[in-house]
Each structure stands twice: as structure tokens, then as C-alpha cells.
mmCIF file of C-alpha atoms in Angstrom:
data_model
loop_
_atom_site.group_PDB
_atom_site.id
_atom_site.type_symbol
_atom_site.label_atom_id
_atom_site.label_comp_id
_atom_site.label_asym_id
_atom_site.label_seq_id
_atom_site.Cartn_x
_atom_site.Cartn_y
_atom_site.Cartn_z
ATOM 1 C CA LEU A 2 22.508 30.783 -13.965
ATOM 2 C CA THR A 3 26.106 31.106 -15.136
ATOM 3 C CA PHE A 4 27.368 28.964 -12.257
ATOM 4 C CA PHE A 5 24.668 26.388 -12.866
ATOM 5 C CA LEU A 6 25.742 26.085 -16.499
ATOM 6 C CA LEU A 7 29.413 25.880 -15.535
ATOM 7 C CA GLU A 8 28.713 23.181 -12.933
ATOM 8 C CA LEU A 9 26.595 21.277 -15.447
ATOM 9 C CA LEU A 10 29.354 21.438 -18.044
ATOM 10 C CA ALA A 11 31.978 20.407 -15.486
ATOM 11 C CA SER A 12 30.014 17.339 -14.427
ATOM 12 C CA PHE A 13 29.258 16.555 -18.069
ATOM 13 C CA SER A 14 32.897 16.916 -19.106
ATOM 14 C CA GLU A 15 34.054 14.509 -16.387
ATOM 15 C CA THR A 16 31.817 11.765 -17.738
ATOM 16 C CA LEU A 17 32.447 12.311 -21.439
ATOM 17 C CA ALA A 18 33.709 9.311 -23.321
ATOM 18 C CA SER A 19 37.121 9.877 -24.840
ATOM 19 C CA GLY A 20 35.627 9.407 -28.286
ATOM 20 C CA VAL A 21 33.277 12.333 -27.770
ATOM 21 C CA LEU A 22 36.142 14.527 -26.617
ATOM 22 C CA LYS A 23 37.931 13.793 -29.873
ATOM 23 C CA ASP A 24 35.077 15.488 -31.739
ATOM 24 C CA ARG A 25 36.508 18.761 -33.024
ATOM 25 C CA GLY A 26 33.280 20.710 -32.560
ATOM 26 C CA ILE A 27 32.886 19.678 -28.930
ATOM 27 C CA ARG A 28 36.511 20.500 -28.160
ATOM 28 C CA ILE A 29 36.113 23.952 -29.751
ATOM 29 C CA LEU A 30 32.974 24.539 -27.686
ATOM 30 C CA LEU A 31 34.619 23.399 -24.438
ATOM 31 C CA ASN A 32 37.713 25.493 -25.175
ATOM 32 C CA ARG A 33 35.457 28.523 -25.681
ATOM 33 C CA VAL A 34 33.736 27.766 -22.359
ATOM 34 C CA THR A 35 37.142 27.749 -20.641
ATOM 35 C CA GLN A 36 37.880 31.190 -22.112
ATOM 36 C CA ILE A 37 34.584 32.522 -20.739
ATOM 37 C CA ALA A 38 35.293 30.978 -17.337
ATOM 38 C CA GLU A 39 38.778 32.550 -17.317
ATOM 39 C CA LYS A 40 37.193 35.958 -17.940
ATOM 40 C CA ILE A 41 34.796 35.378 -15.044
ATOM 41 C CA VAL A 42 37.769 34.603 -12.791
ATOM 42 C CA ASP A 43 39.628 37.698 -13.967
ATOM 43 C CA THR A 44 36.646 39.924 -13.116
ATOM 44 C CA SER A 45 35.852 38.295 -9.773
ATOM 45 C CA LYS A 46 38.893 39.473 -7.804
ATOM 46 C CA LYS A 47 38.091 39.956 -4.118
ATOM 47 C CA ASN A 48 35.039 37.724 -4.535
ATOM 48 C CA PHE A 49 36.900 34.678 -3.339
ATOM 49 C CA HIS A 50 33.972 32.269 -3.413
ATOM 50 C CA THR A 51 33.182 33.013 -7.057
ATOM 51 C CA GLU A 52 36.822 32.945 -8.064
ATOM 52 C CA GLN A 53 37.487 29.607 -6.354
ATOM 53 C CA ARG A 54 34.287 28.026 -7.622
ATOM 54 C CA VAL A 55 34.955 28.937 -11.252
ATOM 55 C CA LEU A 56 38.598 27.889 -10.943
ATOM 56 C CA ASP A 57 37.451 24.538 -9.578
ATOM 57 C CA PHE A 58 35.247 24.201 -12.652
ATOM 58 C CA LEU A 59 38.263 24.978 -14.843
ATOM 59 C CA VAL A 60 40.362 22.336 -13.083
ATOM 60 C CA LYS A 61 37.722 19.722 -13.909
ATOM 61 C CA LEU A 62 37.256 20.879 -17.471
ATOM 62 C CA TYR A 63 40.984 21.130 -18.206
ATOM 63 C CA ARG A 64 41.479 17.631 -16.816
ATOM 64 C CA ALA A 65 38.713 16.298 -19.052
ATOM 65 C CA LEU A 66 40.310 18.001 -22.040
ATOM 66 C CA GLY A 67 43.716 16.571 -21.121
ATOM 67 C CA TYR A 68 45.317 19.940 -20.335
ATOM 68 C CA ARG A 69 47.357 18.953 -17.281
ATOM 69 C CA GLU A 70 49.398 22.184 -17.130
ATOM 70 C CA ARG A 71 46.310 24.377 -17.300
ATOM 71 C CA SER A 72 44.571 22.226 -14.703
ATOM 72 C CA ASN A 73 47.548 22.558 -12.371
ATOM 73 C CA GLY A 74 47.668 26.293 -13.075
ATOM 74 C CA SER A 75 44.035 26.642 -12.050
ATOM 75 C CA MET A 76 44.694 24.621 -8.901
ATOM 76 C CA LEU A 77 47.591 26.953 -8.095
ATOM 77 C CA ARG A 78 45.321 29.970 -8.585
ATOM 78 C CA ILE A 79 42.814 28.441 -6.127
ATOM 79 C CA ALA A 80 45.583 28.048 -3.548
ATOM 80 C CA VAL A 81 46.705 31.652 -4.051
ATOM 81 C CA SER A 82 43.095 32.810 -3.713
ATOM 82 C CA LEU A 83 42.697 30.842 -0.484
ATOM 83 C CA GLU A 84 45.838 32.466 0.894
ATOM 84 C CA ALA A 85 44.518 35.920 -0.039
ATOM 85 C CA GLN A 86 41.192 35.074 1.577
ATOM 86 C CA ALA A 87 43.023 34.027 4.733
ATOM 87 C CA GLU A 88 44.780 37.390 4.833
ATOM 88 C CA GLU A 89 41.433 39.201 4.580
ATOM 89 C CA THR A 90 39.984 37.654 7.748
ATOM 90 C CA ASN A 91 40.661 38.729 11.304
ATOM 91 C CA HIS A 92 39.742 35.348 12.771
ATOM 92 C CA ASN A 93 42.750 33.092 13.241
ATOM 93 C CA PHE A 94 40.702 29.887 13.280
ATOM 94 C CA LEU A 95 39.068 30.773 9.966
ATOM 95 C CA LYS A 96 42.424 31.900 8.575
ATOM 96 C CA SER A 97 43.949 28.516 9.467
ATOM 97 C CA THR A 98 41.068 26.767 7.679
ATOM 98 C CA PHE A 99 41.729 28.654 4.436
ATOM 99 C CA LEU A 100 45.460 28.029 4.753
ATOM 100 C CA GLU A 101 44.887 24.304 5.325
ATOM 101 C CA SER A 102 42.865 24.146 2.106
ATOM 102 C CA ALA A 103 45.686 25.911 0.266
ATOM 103 C CA LEU A 104 48.207 23.543 1.883
ATOM 104 C CA LYS A 105 46.315 20.551 0.524
ATOM 105 C CA ILE A 106 46.522 21.960 -3.001
ATOM 106 C CA TYR A 107 50.224 22.749 -2.704
ATOM 107 C CA SER A 108 50.745 19.176 -1.487
ATOM 108 C CA GLU A 109 48.973 17.828 -4.568
ATOM 109 C CA LEU A 110 51.106 20.069 -6.770
ATOM 110 C CA GLY A 111 54.342 19.090 -5.015
ATOM 111 C CA ARG A 112 55.392 22.521 -3.745
ATOM 112 C CA PRO A 113 57.585 21.758 -0.688
ATOM 113 C CA LYS A 114 58.583 25.381 0.058
ATOM 114 C CA LYS A 115 54.957 26.534 0.124
ATOM 115 C CA ILE A 116 54.010 23.505 2.216
ATOM 116 C CA ASP A 117 56.614 24.397 4.852
ATOM 117 C CA GLU A 118 55.642 28.071 4.749
ATOM 118 C CA LEU A 119 51.949 27.317 5.222
ATOM 119 C CA LYS A 120 52.551 24.778 7.987
ATOM 120 C CA THR A 121 54.321 27.501 9.935
ATOM 121 C CA LYS A 122 51.536 30.027 9.248
ATOM 122 C CA ILE A 123 48.855 27.509 10.265
ATOM 123 C CA GLN A 124 50.641 26.721 13.514
ATOM 124 C CA GLN A 125 50.894 30.441 14.259
ATOM 125 C CA CYS A 126 47.200 30.958 13.471
ATOM 126 C CA ILE A 127 46.172 28.118 15.755
ATOM 127 C CA GLN A 128 48.397 29.440 18.528
ATOM 128 C CA ASN A 129 46.928 32.945 18.092
ATOM 129 C CA ALA A 130 43.395 31.520 18.077
ATOM 130 C CA MET A 131 44.068 29.688 21.335
ATOM 131 C CA GLU A 132 45.562 32.788 22.940
ATOM 132 C CA LYS A 133 42.581 34.909 21.880
ATOM 133 C CA GLY A 134 40.063 32.292 23.040
ATOM 134 C CA GLU A 135 38.611 31.744 19.582
ATOM 135 C CA PHE A 136 38.180 28.020 20.162
ATOM 136 C CA LYS A 137 36.165 28.695 23.310
ATOM 137 C CA LYS A 138 33.914 31.073 21.381
ATOM 138 C CA ILE A 139 33.421 28.468 18.651
ATOM 139 C CA GLU A 140 32.774 25.745 21.210
ATOM 140 C CA LYS A 141 30.191 27.937 22.956
ATOM 141 C CA GLN A 142 28.423 28.778 19.677
ATOM 142 C CA PHE A 143 28.501 25.153 18.588
ATOM 143 C CA SER A 144 27.096 23.880 21.885
ATOM 144 C CA GLN A 145 24.334 26.513 21.725
ATOM 145 C CA ARG A 146 23.409 25.354 18.223
ATOM 146 C CA LEU A 147 23.434 21.734 19.333
ATOM 147 C CA ARG A 148 21.081 22.538 22.208
ATOM 148 C CA LYS A 149 18.707 24.340 19.815
ATOM 149 C CA PHE A 150 18.860 21.412 17.442
ATOM 150 C CA PHE A 151 18.000 18.863 20.089
ATOM 151 C CA VAL A 152 15.250 21.049 21.533
ATOM 152 C CA PHE A 153 13.564 21.262 18.120
ATOM 153 C CA SER A 154 14.121 17.608 17.213
#
């Protein structure tokens, strides 16, 4: 329910007319919602999906409120979370996927050192995945799913 309300508020905040956002009561309410969301993030460590989802909500809400620095800070926290999530997995292909998502965020934020660092890590992950045959495993699983799909269609 909490996530539903946060998603609803995020979509609502993106479509708010600027005049409505100037209303002091609405701004106080939305600022309080951001505080609650920040507490959810702080308590959701190691639950990467929850952390990233709530941070994404905060990015949207901070943008709607005109808080560019806070929005960028939340984006940075998503990237850091994605990197931590990549470190938690033993699958190089999956690790490269998380790192690519983080790379995209660092690109948007203009962080050239992190971009170079992640490009190197991604290349290493892909090389490791190829050496360990991860792509063949994925291809086999994917082709099996496709066969099942077409059999049932």
C-alpha cells in the first residue's frame, strides 16, 4: 500500500500545475511525504528493489518541487545502490546489467570518472560471463522459453 501511495503521489506531482505547487499547504504536505520516503530508504538497506523504487519516487517528487540538488542526490543514491546490488550477485551478466543502469545515471549526472570506472567493470563482467559460458546458459533458457511460448500459442 505504501508503494502504491508513493507511486500515485509521484505521478500526481509530475502533472501538477505550477500554480498548485505554489500552494503552501500542498508544498508542506509533499515535503513531509519526501521525509517519509527518505526514512523508508534509510530502513531498506540490502533490499535493493525497495530502495531503488522509493529513490526513483523521490527523484520525481524533488523534480516536481524544483529541488534539483535533492533530485540529483537521489539519482546518485540509485546508482550507488545499483553498484552495491551488482556486487551482491555472482552472475557476471546480471552484474553487468546493474552496472549499465548505474552508468546511465552517472552519465546523466556528468560523472566522467565513474563512467570510465564502470565501463571497465562492465567490460570485465562481460568477458567473465563469456568465459564462464553465461551467455550460452541464457540463450538456452531463452530458447526453451520461446519454444514453450510457441507451443502454447
